[in-house]
């Protein structure tokens, strides 16, 4: 029988770190290759880009349902269910012989996409409030390691076949299921906790318009949420369109960029994220505060996009990728922290749930735009649109969080 843990215990964090790391590795092996894989089955750039919002739309609908089930059944059973859906999705995509099989794999993965949110809820359940921020850092570390190693694995395996990275992702997913089933303690029963006070408690329904309007109408929280959405919109343009853009605009040793070169670029982005979030960011926050770093992150993110139209040499592409990754590493944790600080204690689960739902909405809207622009050879405009949205987010910042929250003490 698995051991139960108290909220103050840190023992469950080691298996959770392993589970999240393995899941993120599987995800990051797949993401850089999906658009290129779809093109192998005759998909246009626009149709290939729809693989991202297909997953996001399913996740937006299913997320609150899975959250409710995890409150009722406990975290571990729902985590296992979600991981099994991911495994099935990877296997279907790896064995696909037509484009609709690839979309089916994404649908199944999206409708069971609760791995990370349920893992976050498990951490919240099983750590004391004063240790929660530190405990959540393990997910950021897992993401950084995953985004560095996953794309490089994809780049290496793509020499064998385009299906090989998806089979590797499926193997990692199976390993994650085994870890959850054998080494993850049951933890504190979810139904004994108040979800409104947990950082990852309640998620807003996609159709709870009154709740969305209420929080967006509030000056500080509404400003941060809008800024968060604009940032996520730009990041979704990067994740959905970067591979298609690089494939069409850049060459290496006389050949168009392929899965290997794109995988190494995503790996570079992950390495930059680790450097910034692995210790540098904490010192910068203590020195300058979160709000100024959000402004720096938007400048880096927008500047990286505006550099992308420079075709030669490839050095410009490397620098632009590093700037985009640095901006992302600055923005997500600082915006999340500002949002958490702007909300009352009893609102934590709601407002952070809204931010998670915004990620799905941003993906649903940004990815088709990226695909359409690239398919119609408006690739410079694709870069400019992302840069302009970053400028808009800087303007929104004046209304939102930047000058209304006190700085944390050093």
Coordinates of C-alpha atoms in Angstrom, one line a residue, residues 4-5 71 74 125-126 186-193:
X4 CA 0.2 8.7 2.6
X5 CA 2.0 12.0 3.0
X71 CA -10.8 16.3 -6.8
X74 CA -7.7 11.7 -6.2
X125 CA -1.8 19.1 -1.9
X126 CA 1.3 17.6 -0.4
X186 CA -1.1 8.3 -2.9
X187 CA -0.7 11.6 -1.1
X188 CA -3.3 13.6 0.7
X189 CA -6.9 12.8 -0.4
X190 CA -7.9 15.7 -2.7
X191 CA -11.5 15.9 -1.4
X192 CA -10.2 16.9 2.1
X193 CA -8.6 20.1 0.8

